[in-house]
Amino acid sequence: MAHIAPGRVVITLPARPEVTQQNGYVHAGASSAIADSAGGYAAFTLFPEGTSVLTVEYKINLLAPAAGDHIEAVGTVLKPGRTLTVCCLEVFATHQQQRTLIATGQQTLICVPERP
């Protein structure tokens, strides 16, 4: 995690062979996974103590190949709620300090009460 603030979390993932696909780009599954986590933790920063977070659904649009030194997912809360929270997801690839938006999405999360 590169940045944590109320309603906003940034997660970075270095490009390495374990997360790339056959053409050397970071795999869409890895991009989607860190986007899901960034949004989930962004929502979680606004949840009451003693609760947890679960993803209800998310949609990702892949805009460009994930080519670069690392990728960065940004989760931002759009609409907090008592039960459901909606987040904006953005994923950027960085190559030689140039940042490119490679994916965008939206996510709905649920606030789960503490279990005994």
A tleap script that builds the chain and sets N, CA, C and O, in Angstrom:
source leaprc.protein.ff14SB
mol = sequence {
  NMET ALA HIE ILE ALA PRO GLY ARG VAL VAL
  ILE THR LEU PRO ALA ARG PRO GLU VAL THR
  GLN GLN ASN GLY TYR VAL HIE ALA GLY ALA
  SER SER ALA ILE ALA ASP SER ALA GLY GLY
  TYR ALA ALA PHE THR LEU PHE PRO GLU GLY
  THR SER VAL LEU THR VAL GLU TYR LYS ILE
  ASN LEU LEU ALA PRO ALA ALA GLY ASP HIE
  ILE GLU ALA VAL GLY THR VAL LEU LYS PRO
  GLY ARG THR LEU THR VAL CYS CYS LEU GLU
  VAL PHE ALA THR HIE GLN GLN GLN ARG THR
  LEU ILE ALA THR GLY GLN GLN THR LEU ILE
  CYS VAL PRO GLU ARG CPRO
}
set mol.1.N position { 0.845 -1.175 0.000 }
set mol.1.CA position { 0.000 0.000 0.000 }
set mol.1.C position { 0.888 1.236 0.000 }
set mol.1.O position { 1.746 1.406 0.866 }
set mol.2.N position { 0.669 2.076 -0.969 }
set mol.2.CA position { 1.498 3.269 -1.113 }
set mol.2.C position { 0.905 4.482 -0.407 }
set mol.2.O position { 1.633 5.395 -0.020 }
set mol.3.N position { -0.424 4.491 -0.239 }
set mol.3.CA position { -1.084 5.653 0.368 }
set mol.3.C position { -2.413 5.214 0.973 }
set mol.3.O position { -3.171 4.469 0.353 }
set mol.4.N position { -2.686 5.678 2.180 }
set mol.4.CA position { -3.966 5.403 2.848 }
set mol.4.C position { -4.469 6.718 3.425 }
set mol.4.O position { -3.765 7.387 4.180 }
set mol.5.N position { -5.701 7.082 3.058 }
set mol.5.CA position { -6.369 8.265 3.599 }
set mol.5.C position { -7.850 7.929 3.699 }
set mol.5.O position { -8.303 6.980 3.060 }
set mol.6.N position { -8.610 8.675 4.478 }
set mol.6.CA position { -10.042 8.388 4.565 }
set mol.6.C position { -10.704 8.414 3.176 }
set mol.6.O position { -10.726 9.445 2.503 }
set mol.7.N position { -11.233 7.271 2.774 }
set mol.7.CA position { -11.938 7.176 1.505 }
set mol.7.C position { -11.053 7.038 0.283 }
set mol.7.O position { -11.549 7.103 -0.842 }
set mol.8.N position { -9.736 6.846 0.476 }
set mol.8.CA position { -8.827 6.730 -0.681 }
set mol.8.C position { -7.627 5.868 -0.321 }
set mol.8.O position { -6.958 6.101 0.686 }
set mol.9.N position { -7.359 4.858 -1.168 }
set mol.9.CA position { -6.207 3.978 -0.971 }
set mol.9.C position { -5.512 3.769 -2.307 }
set mol.9.O position { -6.163 3.626 -3.342 }
set mol.10.N position { -4.184 3.752 -2.276 }
set mol.10.CA position { -3.365 3.496 -3.463 }
set mol.10.C position { -2.502 2.266 -3.187 }
set mol.10.O position { -1.832 2.182 -2.158 }
set mol.11.N position { -2.528 1.319 -4.116 }
set mol.11.CA position { -1.724 0.105 -4.015 }
set mol.11.C position { -0.859 0.006 -5.264 }
set mol.11.O position { -1.347 0.188 -6.379 }
set mol.12.N position { 0.428 -0.282 -5.076 }
set mol.12.CA position { 1.319 -0.457 -6.220 }
set mol.12.C position { 1.758 -1.921 -6.319 }
set mol.12.O position { 1.847 -2.639 -5.323 }
set mol.13.N position { 2.027 -2.330 -7.557 }
set mol.13.CA position { 2.501 -3.682 -7.838 }
set mol.13.C position { 3.610 -3.594 -8.877 }
set mol.13.O position { 3.371 -3.147 -9.999 }
set mol.14.N position { 4.832 -4.020 -8.514 }
set mol.14.CA position { 5.910 -3.993 -9.506 }
set mol.14.C position { 5.652 -5.013 -10.611 }
set mol.14.O position { 5.113 -6.090 -10.357 }
set mol.15.N position { 6.034 -4.673 -11.820 }
set mol.15.CA position { 5.942 -5.613 -12.932 }
set mol.15.C position { 7.063 -6.632 -12.757 }
set mol.15.O position { 8.234 -6.267 -12.656 }
set mol.16.N position { 6.701 -7.897 -12.724 }
set mol.16.CA position { 7.684 -8.978 -12.618 }
set mol.16.C position { 7.111 -10.209 -13.312 }
set mol.16.O position { 5.901 -10.271 -13.531 }
set mol.17.N position { 7.929 -11.174 -13.661 }
set mol.17.CA position { 7.459 -12.318 -14.452 }
set mol.17.C position { 6.258 -13.064 -13.856 }
set mol.17.O position { 5.429 -13.589 -14.599 }
set mol.18.N position { 6.159 -13.114 -12.536 }
set mol.18.CA position { 5.064 -13.853 -11.895 }
set mol.18.C position { 3.687 -13.248 -12.163 }
set mol.18.O position { 2.679 -13.938 -12.012 }
set mol.19.N position { 3.621 -11.972 -12.557 }
set mol.19.CA position { 2.321 -11.318 -12.760 }
set mol.19.C position { 2.118 -10.834 -14.195 }
set mol.19.O position { 1.178 -10.092 -14.479 }
set mol.20.N position { 3.010 -11.260 -15.098 }
set mol.20.CA position { 2.856 -10.840 -16.488 }
set mol.20.C position { 2.263 -11.954 -17.334 }
set mol.20.O position { 2.305 -13.128 -16.967 }
set mol.21.N position { 1.712 -11.560 -18.470 }
set mol.21.CA position { 1.165 -12.530 -19.406 }
set mol.21.C position { 2.156 -12.766 -20.539 }
set mol.21.O position { 3.288 -12.286 -20.481 }
set mol.22.N position { 1.744 -13.498 -21.566 }
set mol.22.CA position { 2.663 -13.955 -22.613 }
set mol.22.C position { 3.365 -12.840 -23.384 }
set mol.22.O position { 4.433 -13.080 -23.949 }
set mol.23.N position { 2.803 -11.630 -23.429 }
set mol.23.CA position { 3.421 -10.517 -24.150 }
set mol.23.C position { 4.232 -9.590 -23.249 }
set mol.23.O position { 4.753 -8.573 -23.707 }
set mol.24.N position { 4.338 -9.940 -21.972 }
set mol.24.CA position { 5.130 -9.143 -21.044 }
set mol.24.C position { 4.371 -8.055 -20.316 }
set mol.24.O position { 4.951 -7.348 -19.492 }
set mol.25.N position { 3.079 -7.901 -20.602 }
set mol.25.CA position { 2.256 -6.918 -19.880 }
set mol.25.C position { 1.812 -7.514 -18.549 }
set mol.25.O position { 1.691 -8.732 -18.419 }
set mol.26.N position { 1.571 -6.657 -17.566 }
set mol.26.CA position { 0.987 -7.135 -16.315 }
set mol.26.C position { -0.392 -7.704 -16.652 }
set mol.26.O position { -1.181 -7.070 -17.353 }
set mol.27.N position { -0.669 -8.890 -16.152 }
set mol.27.CA position { -1.905 -9.596 -16.463 }
set mol.27.C position { -3.126 -8.833 -15.942 }
set mol.27.O position { -3.076 -8.218 -14.876 }
set mol.28.N position { -4.212 -8.879 -16.699 }
set mol.28.CA position { -5.454 -8.200 -16.307 }
set mol.28.C position { -5.971 -8.701 -14.963 }
set mol.28.O position { -6.593 -7.945 -14.216 }
set mol.29.N position { -5.720 -9.963 -14.655 }
set mol.29.CA position { -6.134 -10.498 -13.356 }
set mol.29.C position { -5.427 -9.813 -12.205 }
set mol.29.O position { -6.038 -9.544 -11.170 }
set mol.30.N position { -4.136 -9.526 -12.376 }
set mol.30.CA position { -3.376 -8.817 -11.342 }
set mol.30.C position { -3.854 -7.371 -11.231 }
set mol.30.O position { -4.002 -6.845 -10.128 }
set mol.31.N position { -4.095 -6.728 -12.380 }
set mol.31.CA position { -4.609 -5.347 -12.382 }
set mol.31.C position { -5.953 -5.277 -11.673 }
set mol.31.O position { -6.193 -4.385 -10.859 }
set mol.32.N position { -6.829 -6.229 -11.992 }
set mol.32.CA position { -8.162 -6.261 -11.384 }
set mol.32.C position { -8.091 -6.546 -9.891 }
set mol.32.O position { -8.845 -5.968 -9.107 }
set mol.33.N position { -7.190 -7.434 -9.499 }
set mol.33.CA position { -7.074 -7.791 -8.082 }
set mol.33.C position { -6.638 -6.603 -7.228 }
set mol.33.O position { -7.196 -6.375 -6.154 }
set mol.34.N position { -5.637 -5.838 -7.700 }
set mol.34.CA position { -5.221 -4.703 -6.863 }
set mol.34.C position { -6.244 -3.565 -6.914 }
set mol.34.O position { -6.354 -2.791 -5.964 }
set mol.35.N position { -6.992 -3.461 -8.017 }
set mol.35.CA position { -8.080 -2.472 -8.066 }
set mol.35.C position { -9.156 -2.831 -7.044 }
set mol.35.O position { -9.640 -1.967 -6.313 }
set mol.36.N position { -9.527 -4.116 -6.999 }
set mol.36.CA position { -10.517 -4.595 -6.033 }
set mol.36.C position { -10.046 -4.324 -4.607 }
set mol.36.O position { -10.827 -3.869 -3.771 }
set mol.37.N position { -8.784 -4.600 -4.329 }
set mol.37.CA position { -8.243 -4.372 -2.981 }
set mol.37.C position { -8.180 -2.886 -2.628 }
set mol.37.O position { -8.498 -2.500 -1.503 }
set mol.38.N position { -7.770 -2.052 -3.587 }
set mol.38.CA position { -7.699 -0.610 -3.319 }
set mol.38.C position { -9.073 -0.048 -2.987 }
set mol.38.O position { -9.221 0.718 -2.035 }
set mol.39.N position { -10.076 -0.426 -3.770 }
set mol.39.CA position { -11.440 0.033 -3.486 }
set mol.39.C position { -11.957 -0.497 -2.163 }
set mol.39.O position { -12.589 0.230 -1.397 }
set mol.40.N position { -11.685 -1.765 -1.897 }
set mol.40.CA position { -12.141 -2.372 -0.642 }
set mol.40.C position { -11.552 -1.683 0.576 }
set mol.40.O position { -12.261 -1.385 1.537 }
set mol.41.N position { -10.253 -1.433 0.530 }
set mol.41.CA position { -9.624 -0.763 1.667 }
set mol.41.C position { -10.021 0.709 1.763 }
set mol.41.O position { -10.086 1.261 2.861 }
set mol.42.N position { -10.285 1.347 0.626 }
set mol.42.CA position { -10.769 2.737 0.666 }
set mol.42.C position { -12.105 2.803 1.401 }
set mol.42.O position { -12.314 3.672 2.248 }
set mol.43.N position { -13.003 1.882 1.071 }
set mol.43.CA position { -14.292 1.826 1.769 }
set mol.43.C position { -14.091 1.522 3.253 }
set mol.43.O position { -14.713 2.138 4.119 }
set mol.44.N position { -13.211 0.561 3.527 }
set mol.44.CA position { -12.957 0.125 4.901 }
set mol.44.C position { -12.469 1.267 5.783 }
set mol.44.O position { -12.733 1.266 6.985 }
set mol.45.N position { -11.759 2.246 5.211 }
set mol.45.CA position { -11.277 3.381 6.012 }
set mol.45.C position { -12.425 4.199 6.590 }
set mol.45.O position { -12.234 4.943 7.552 }
set mol.46.N position { -13.619 4.064 6.007 }
set mol.46.CA position { -14.772 4.841 6.477 }
set mol.46.C position { -15.756 4.002 7.296 }
set mol.46.O position { -16.743 4.534 7.804 }
set mol.47.N position { -15.498 2.697 7.430 }
set mol.47.CA position { -16.415 1.820 8.157 }
set mol.47.C position { -16.201 1.954 9.661 }
set mol.47.O position { -15.108 2.298 10.112 }
set mol.48.N position { -17.259 1.678 10.441 }
set mol.48.CA position { -17.115 1.746 11.899 }
set mol.48.C position { -16.155 0.672 12.419 }
set mol.48.O position { -15.961 -0.373 11.797 }
set mol.49.N position { -15.571 0.960 13.564 }
set mol.49.CA position { -14.697 -0.013 14.212 }
set mol.49.C position { -15.479 -1.295 14.496 }
set mol.49.O position { -16.668 -1.244 14.812 }
set mol.50.N position { -14.819 -2.423 14.385 }
set mol.50.CA position { -15.460 -3.703 14.671 }
set mol.50.C position { -16.219 -4.275 13.480 }
set mol.50.O position { -16.964 -5.243 13.633 }
set mol.51.N position { -16.041 -3.692 12.296 }
set mol.51.CA position { -16.698 -4.217 11.098 }
set mol.51.C position { -15.643 -4.691 10.111 }
set mol.51.O position { -14.444 -4.503 10.319 }
set mol.52.N position { -16.108 -5.303 9.045 }
set mol.52.CA position { -15.223 -5.772 7.986 }
set mol.52.C position { -15.820 -5.374 6.644 }
set mol.52.O position { -16.906 -4.797 6.585 }
set mol.53.N position { -15.111 -5.684 5.576 }
set mol.53.CA position { -15.556 -5.289 4.239 }
set mol.53.C position { -15.549 -6.500 3.313 }
set mol.53.O position { -14.666 -7.353 3.397 }
set mol.54.N position { -16.537 -6.564 2.433 }
set mol.54.CA position { -16.594 -7.571 1.370 }
set mol.54.C position { -17.054 -6.902 0.087 }
set mol.54.O position { -17.912 -6.019 0.109 }
set mol.55.N position { -16.477 -7.327 -1.032 }
set mol.55.CA position { -16.912 -6.828 -2.338 }
set mol.55.C position { -18.221 -7.501 -2.719 }
set mol.55.O position { -18.338 -8.725 -2.654 }
set mol.56.N position { -19.208 -6.697 -3.117 }
set mol.56.CA position { -20.488 -7.211 -3.608 }
set mol.56.C position { -20.388 -7.430 -5.120 }
set mol.56.O position { -20.815 -8.460 -5.641 }
set mol.57.N position { -19.817 -6.443 -5.809 }
set mol.57.CA position { -19.612 -6.561 -7.257 }
set mol.57.C position { -18.613 -5.502 -7.703 }
set mol.57.O position { -18.435 -4.474 -7.049 }
set mol.58.N position { -17.963 -5.780 -8.839 }
set mol.58.CA position { -17.159 -4.732 -9.466 }
set mol.58.C position { -17.061 -4.978 -10.961 }
set mol.58.O position { -17.171 -6.106 -11.441 }
set mol.59.N position { -16.850 -3.883 -11.679 }
set mol.59.CA position { -16.743 -3.910 -13.136 }
set mol.59.C position { -15.480 -3.162 -13.498 }
set mol.59.O position { -15.241 -2.051 -13.026 }
set mol.60.N position { -14.671 -3.786 -14.345 }
set mol.60.CA position { -13.419 -3.175 -14.800 }
set mol.60.C position { -13.461 -3.037 -16.319 }
set mol.60.O position { -13.821 -3.978 -17.026 }
set mol.61.N position { -13.092 -1.867 -16.810 }
set mol.61.CA position { -12.876 -1.659 -18.238 }
set mol.61.C position { -11.378 -1.542 -18.455 }
set mol.61.O position { -10.728 -0.660 -17.894 }
set mol.62.N position { -10.828 -2.443 -19.277 }
set mol.62.CA position { -9.400 -2.413 -19.594 }
set mol.62.C position { -9.215 -1.470 -20.777 }
set mol.62.O position { -9.778 -1.694 -21.849 }
set mol.63.N position { -8.431 -0.424 -20.585 }
set mol.63.CA position { -8.299 0.642 -21.576 }
set mol.63.C position { -7.030 0.555 -22.410 }
set mol.63.O position { -7.007 1.005 -23.555 }
set mol.64.N position { -5.972 -0.023 -21.843 }
set mol.64.CA position { -4.682 -0.098 -22.538 }
set mol.64.C position { -3.868 -1.228 -21.912 }
set mol.64.O position { -4.131 -1.624 -20.776 }
set mol.65.N position { -2.878 -1.751 -22.645 }
set mol.65.CA position { -2.006 -2.773 -22.057 }
set mol.65.C position { -1.268 -2.224 -20.834 }
set mol.65.O position { -0.892 -1.053 -20.797 }
set mol.66.N position { -1.072 -3.073 -19.855 }
set mol.66.CA position { -0.392 -2.682 -18.614 }
set mol.66.C position { 1.108 -2.827 -18.801 }
set mol.66.O position { 1.722 -3.759 -18.283 }
set mol.67.N position { 1.691 -1.898 -19.545 }
set mol.67.CA position { 3.125 -1.917 -19.832 }
set mol.67.C position { 3.823 -0.885 -18.972 }
set mol.67.O position { 3.452 0.289 -18.978 }
set mol.68.N position { 4.825 -1.312 -18.236 }
set mol.68.CA position { 5.576 -0.360 -17.435 }
set mol.68.C position { 6.368 -1.035 -16.348 }
set mol.68.O position { 6.415 -2.262 -16.251 }
set mol.69.N position { 6.995 -0.204 -15.524 }
set mol.69.CA position { 7.811 -0.682 -14.412 }
set mol.69.C position { 6.941 -1.204 -13.270 }
set mol.69.O position { 7.303 -2.152 -12.574 }
set mol.70.N position { 5.793 -0.562 -13.098 }
set mol.70.CA position { 4.845 -0.983 -12.065 }
set mol.70.C position { 3.452 -0.477 -12.434 }
set mol.70.O position { 3.290 0.388 -13.293 }
set mol.71.N position { 2.459 -1.042 -11.760 }
set mol.71.CA position { 1.100 -0.526 -11.896 }
set mol.71.C position { 0.647 -0.017 -10.538 }
set mol.71.O position { 1.157 -0.425 -9.494 }
set mol.72.N position { -0.315 0.876 -10.582 }
set mol.72.CA position { -0.812 1.527 -9.366 }
set mol.72.C position { -2.330 1.569 -9.435 }
set mol.72.O position { -2.899 2.089 -10.395 }
set mol.73.N position { -2.985 1.023 -8.420 }
set mol.73.CA position { -4.443 1.058 -8.347 }
set mol.73.C position { -4.865 2.098 -7.320 }
set mol.73.O position { -4.309 2.172 -6.224 }
set mol.74.N position { -5.858 2.899 -7.693 }
set mol.74.CA position { -6.392 3.934 -6.804 }
set mol.74.C position { -7.867 3.633 -6.575 }
set mol.74.O position { -8.656 3.579 -7.518 }
set mol.75.N position { -8.223 3.440 -5.327 }
set mol.75.CA position { -9.624 3.256 -4.945 }
set mol.75.C position { -10.105 4.495 -4.228 }
set mol.75.O position { -9.475 4.954 -3.275 }
set mol.76.N position { -11.236 5.045 -4.689 }
set mol.76.CA position { -11.783 6.269 -4.101 }
set mol.76.C position { -13.265 6.073 -3.830 }
set mol.76.O position { -14.009 5.657 -4.718 }
set mol.77.N position { -13.696 6.366 -2.620 }
set mol.77.CA position { -15.109 6.242 -2.270 }
set mol.77.C position { -15.896 7.344 -2.968 }
set mol.77.O position { -15.583 8.528 -2.842 }
set mol.78.N position { -16.923 6.931 -3.706 }
set mol.78.CA position { -17.836 7.883 -4.350 }
set mol.78.C position { -19.044 8.164 -3.482 }
set mol.78.O position { -19.490 9.306 -3.372 }
set mol.79.N position { -19.580 7.100 -2.854 }
set mol.79.CA position { -20.806 7.217 -2.051 }
set mol.79.C position { -20.714 6.263 -0.868 }
set mol.79.O position { -20.936 5.061 -1.018 }
set mol.80.N position { -20.387 6.795 0.311 }
set mol.80.CA position { -20.375 5.932 1.493 }
set mol.80.C position { -21.804 5.677 1.983 }
set mol.80.O position { -22.691 6.511 1.798 }
set mol.81.N position { -22.010 4.540 2.595 }
set mol.81.CA position { -23.327 4.228 3.140 }
set mol.81.C position { -23.207 3.369 4.381 }
set mol.81.O position { -22.140 2.832 4.675 }
set mol.82.N position { -24.317 3.241 5.115 }
set mol.82.CA position { -24.300 2.403 6.321 }
set mol.82.C position { -24.064 0.940 5.972 }
set mol.82.O position { -23.358 0.233 6.690 }
set mol.83.N position { -24.659 0.484 4.864 }
set mol.83.CA position { -24.534 -0.912 4.457 }
set mol.83.C position { -23.693 -1.056 3.201 }
set mol.83.O position { -22.727 -1.819 3.187 }
set mol.84.N position { -24.049 -0.328 2.138 }
set mol.84.CA position { -23.332 -0.418 0.870 }
set mol.84.C position { -22.553 0.859 0.588 }
set mol.84.O position { -23.020 1.965 0.860 }
set mol.85.N position { -21.361 0.683 0.038 }
set mol.85.CA position { -20.497 1.801 -0.346 }
set mol.85.C position { -20.063 1.598 -1.784 }
set mol.85.O position { -19.752 0.477 -2.188 }
set mol.86.N position { -20.040 2.673 -2.563 }
set mol.86.CA position { -19.643 2.602 -3.978 }
set mol.86.C position { -18.306 3.321 -4.143 }
set mol.86.O position { -18.106 4.423 -3.632 }
set mol.87.N position { -17.383 2.659 -4.879 }
set mol.87.CA position { -16.052 3.210 -5.119 }
set mol.87.C position { -15.748 3.320 -6.604 }
set mol.87.O position { -16.257 2.555 -7.423 }
set mol.88.N position { -14.913 4.281 -6.925 }
set mol.88.CA position { -14.322 4.434 -8.255 }
set mol.88.C position { -12.970 3.732 -8.225 }
set mol.88.O position { -12.214 3.879 -7.264 }
set mol.89.N position { -12.663 2.972 -9.269 }
set mol.89.CA position { -11.392 2.261 -9.376 }
set mol.89.C position { -10.625 2.787 -10.586 }
set mol.89.O position { -11.193 2.930 -11.669 }
set mol.90.N position { -9.353 3.070 -10.406 }
set mol.90.CA position { -8.487 3.471 -11.519 }
set mol.90.C position { -7.177 2.713 -11.384 }
set mol.90.O position { -6.645 2.560 -10.284 }
set mol.91.N position { -6.658 2.236 -12.521 }
set mol.91.CA position { -5.357 1.566 -12.523 }
set mol.91.C position { -4.471 2.264 -13.550 }
set mol.91.O position { -4.874 2.489 -14.692 }
set mol.92.N position { -3.263 2.600 -13.122 }
set mol.92.CA position { -2.290 3.285 -13.968 }
set mol.92.C position { -1.052 2.410 -14.138 }
set mol.92.O position { -0.659 1.697 -13.215 }
set mol.93.N position { -0.446 2.464 -15.309 }
set mol.93.CA position { 0.867 1.857 -15.530 }
set mol.93.C position { 1.876 2.991 -15.594 }
set mol.93.O position { 1.612 4.040 -16.182 }
set mol.94.N position { 3.029 2.771 -14.988 }
set mol.94.CA position { 4.083 3.781 -15.012 }
set mol.94.C position { 5.306 3.212 -15.710 }
set mol.94.O position { 5.829 2.164 -15.333 }
set mol.95.N position { 5.747 3.924 -16.728 }
set mol.95.CA position { 6.953 3.544 -17.469 }
set mol.95.C position { 7.815 4.788 -17.623 }
set mol.95.O position { 7.396 5.786 -18.211 }
set mol.96.N position { 9.044 4.708 -17.077 }
set mol.96.CA position { 9.976 5.835 -17.119 }
set mol.96.C position { 9.304 7.136 -16.666 }
set mol.96.O position { 9.416 8.167 -17.330 }
set mol.97.N position { 8.616 7.073 -15.543 }
set mol.97.CA position { 7.938 8.189 -14.885 }
set mol.97.C position { 6.746 8.752 -15.671 }
set mol.97.O position { 6.224 9.811 -15.324 }
set mol.98.N position { 6.316 8.051 -16.726 }
set mol.98.CA position { 5.092 8.463 -17.432 }
set mol.98.C position { 3.953 7.549 -16.994 }
set mol.98.O position { 4.053 6.325 -17.080 }
set mol.99.N position { 2.878 8.159 -16.528 }
set mol.99.CA position { 1.732 7.448 -15.976 }
set mol.99.C position { 0.624 7.389 -17.017 }
set mol.99.O position { 0.246 8.410 -17.592 }
set mol.100.N position { 0.093 6.155 -17.262 }
set mol.100.CA position { -0.972 5.955 -18.243 }
set mol.100.C position { -2.135 5.242 -17.586 }
set mol.100.O position { -1.942 4.218 -16.929 }
set mol.101.N position { -3.344 5.768 -17.753 }
set mol.101.CA position { -4.542 5.097 -17.254 }
set mol.101.C position { -4.779 3.852 -18.106 }
set mol.101.O position { -4.977 3.952 -19.316 }
set mol.102.N position { -4.757 2.669 -17.465 }
set mol.102.CA position { -4.923 1.416 -18.204 }
set mol.102.C position { -6.243 0.713 -17.908 }
set mol.102.O position { -6.668 -0.163 -18.662 }
set mol.103.N position { -6.893 1.100 -16.802 }
set mol.103.CA position { -8.170 0.479 -16.458 }
set mol.103.C position { -8.959 1.412 -15.555 }
set mol.103.O position { -8.396 2.190 -14.784 }
set mol.104.N position { -10.274 1.315 -15.669 }
set mol.104.CA position { -11.161 2.080 -14.795 }
set mol.104.C position { -12.340 1.191 -14.442 }
set mol.104.O position { -12.670 0.260 -15.177 }
set mol.105.N position { -12.966 1.479 -13.325 }
set mol.105.CA position { -14.093 0.643 -12.932 }
set mol.105.C position { -14.880 1.231 -11.793 }
set mol.105.O position { -14.597 2.321 -11.295 }
set mol.106.N position { -15.870 0.477 -11.400 }
set mol.106.CA position { -16.735 0.854 -10.282 }
set mol.106.C position { -16.979 -0.388 -9.441 }
set mol.106.O position { -17.002 -1.508 -9.950 }
set mol.107.N position { -17.160 -0.170 -8.152 }
set mol.107.CA position { -17.259 -1.276 -7.201 }
set mol.107.C position { -18.293 -0.959 -6.122 }
set mol.107.O position { -18.445 0.186 -5.696 }
set mol.108.N position { -18.990 -1.995 -5.697 }
set mol.108.CA position { -19.905 -1.886 -4.563 }
set mol.108.C position { -19.415 -2.829 -3.471 }
set mol.108.O position { -19.087 -3.988 -3.727 }
set mol.109.N position { -19.371 -2.305 -2.246 }
set mol.109.CA position { -18.882 -3.086 -1.110 }
set mol.109.C position { -19.919 -3.063 0.003 }
set mol.109.O position { -20.733 -2.145 0.100 }
set mol.110.N position { -19.872 -4.096 0.841 }
set mol.110.CA position { -20.795 -4.165 1.969 }
set mol.110.C position { -20.013 -4.120 3.275 }
set mol.110.O position { -18.945 -4.716 3.412 }
set mol.111.N position { -20.580 -3.395 4.221 }
set mol.111.CA position { -20.031 -3.319 5.564 }
set mol.111.C position { -20.586 -4.512 6.357 }
set mol.111.O position { -21.797 -4.637 6.541 }
set mol.112.N position { -19.695 -5.370 6.815 }
set mol.112.CA position { -20.087 -6.600 7.506 }
set mol.112.C position { -19.870 -6.415 9.005 }
set mol.112.O position { -18.765 -6.090 9.438 }
set mol.113.N position { -20.926 -6.622 9.798 }
set mol.113.CA position { -20.757 -6.492 11.264 }
set mol.113.C position { -19.801 -7.558 11.797 }
set mol.113.O position { -19.632 -8.627 11.210 }
set mol.114.N position { -19.190 -7.229 12.921 }
set mol.114.CA position { -18.280 -8.174 13.569 }
set mol.114.C position { -19.021 -9.480 13.915 }
set mol.114.O position { -20.158 -9.457 14.387 }
set mol.115.N position { -18.359 -10.599 13.671 }
set mol.115.CA position { -18.956 -11.909 13.981 }
set mol.115.C position { -18.461 -12.380 15.333 }
set mol.115.O position { -17.301 -12.164 15.685 }
set mol.116.N position { -19.340 -13.026 16.095 }
set mol.116.CA position { -18.905 -13.504 17.430 }
set mol.116.C position { -17.863 -14.604 17.340 }
set mol.116.O position { -17.403 -15.103 18.367 }
savepdb mol mol.pdb
quit
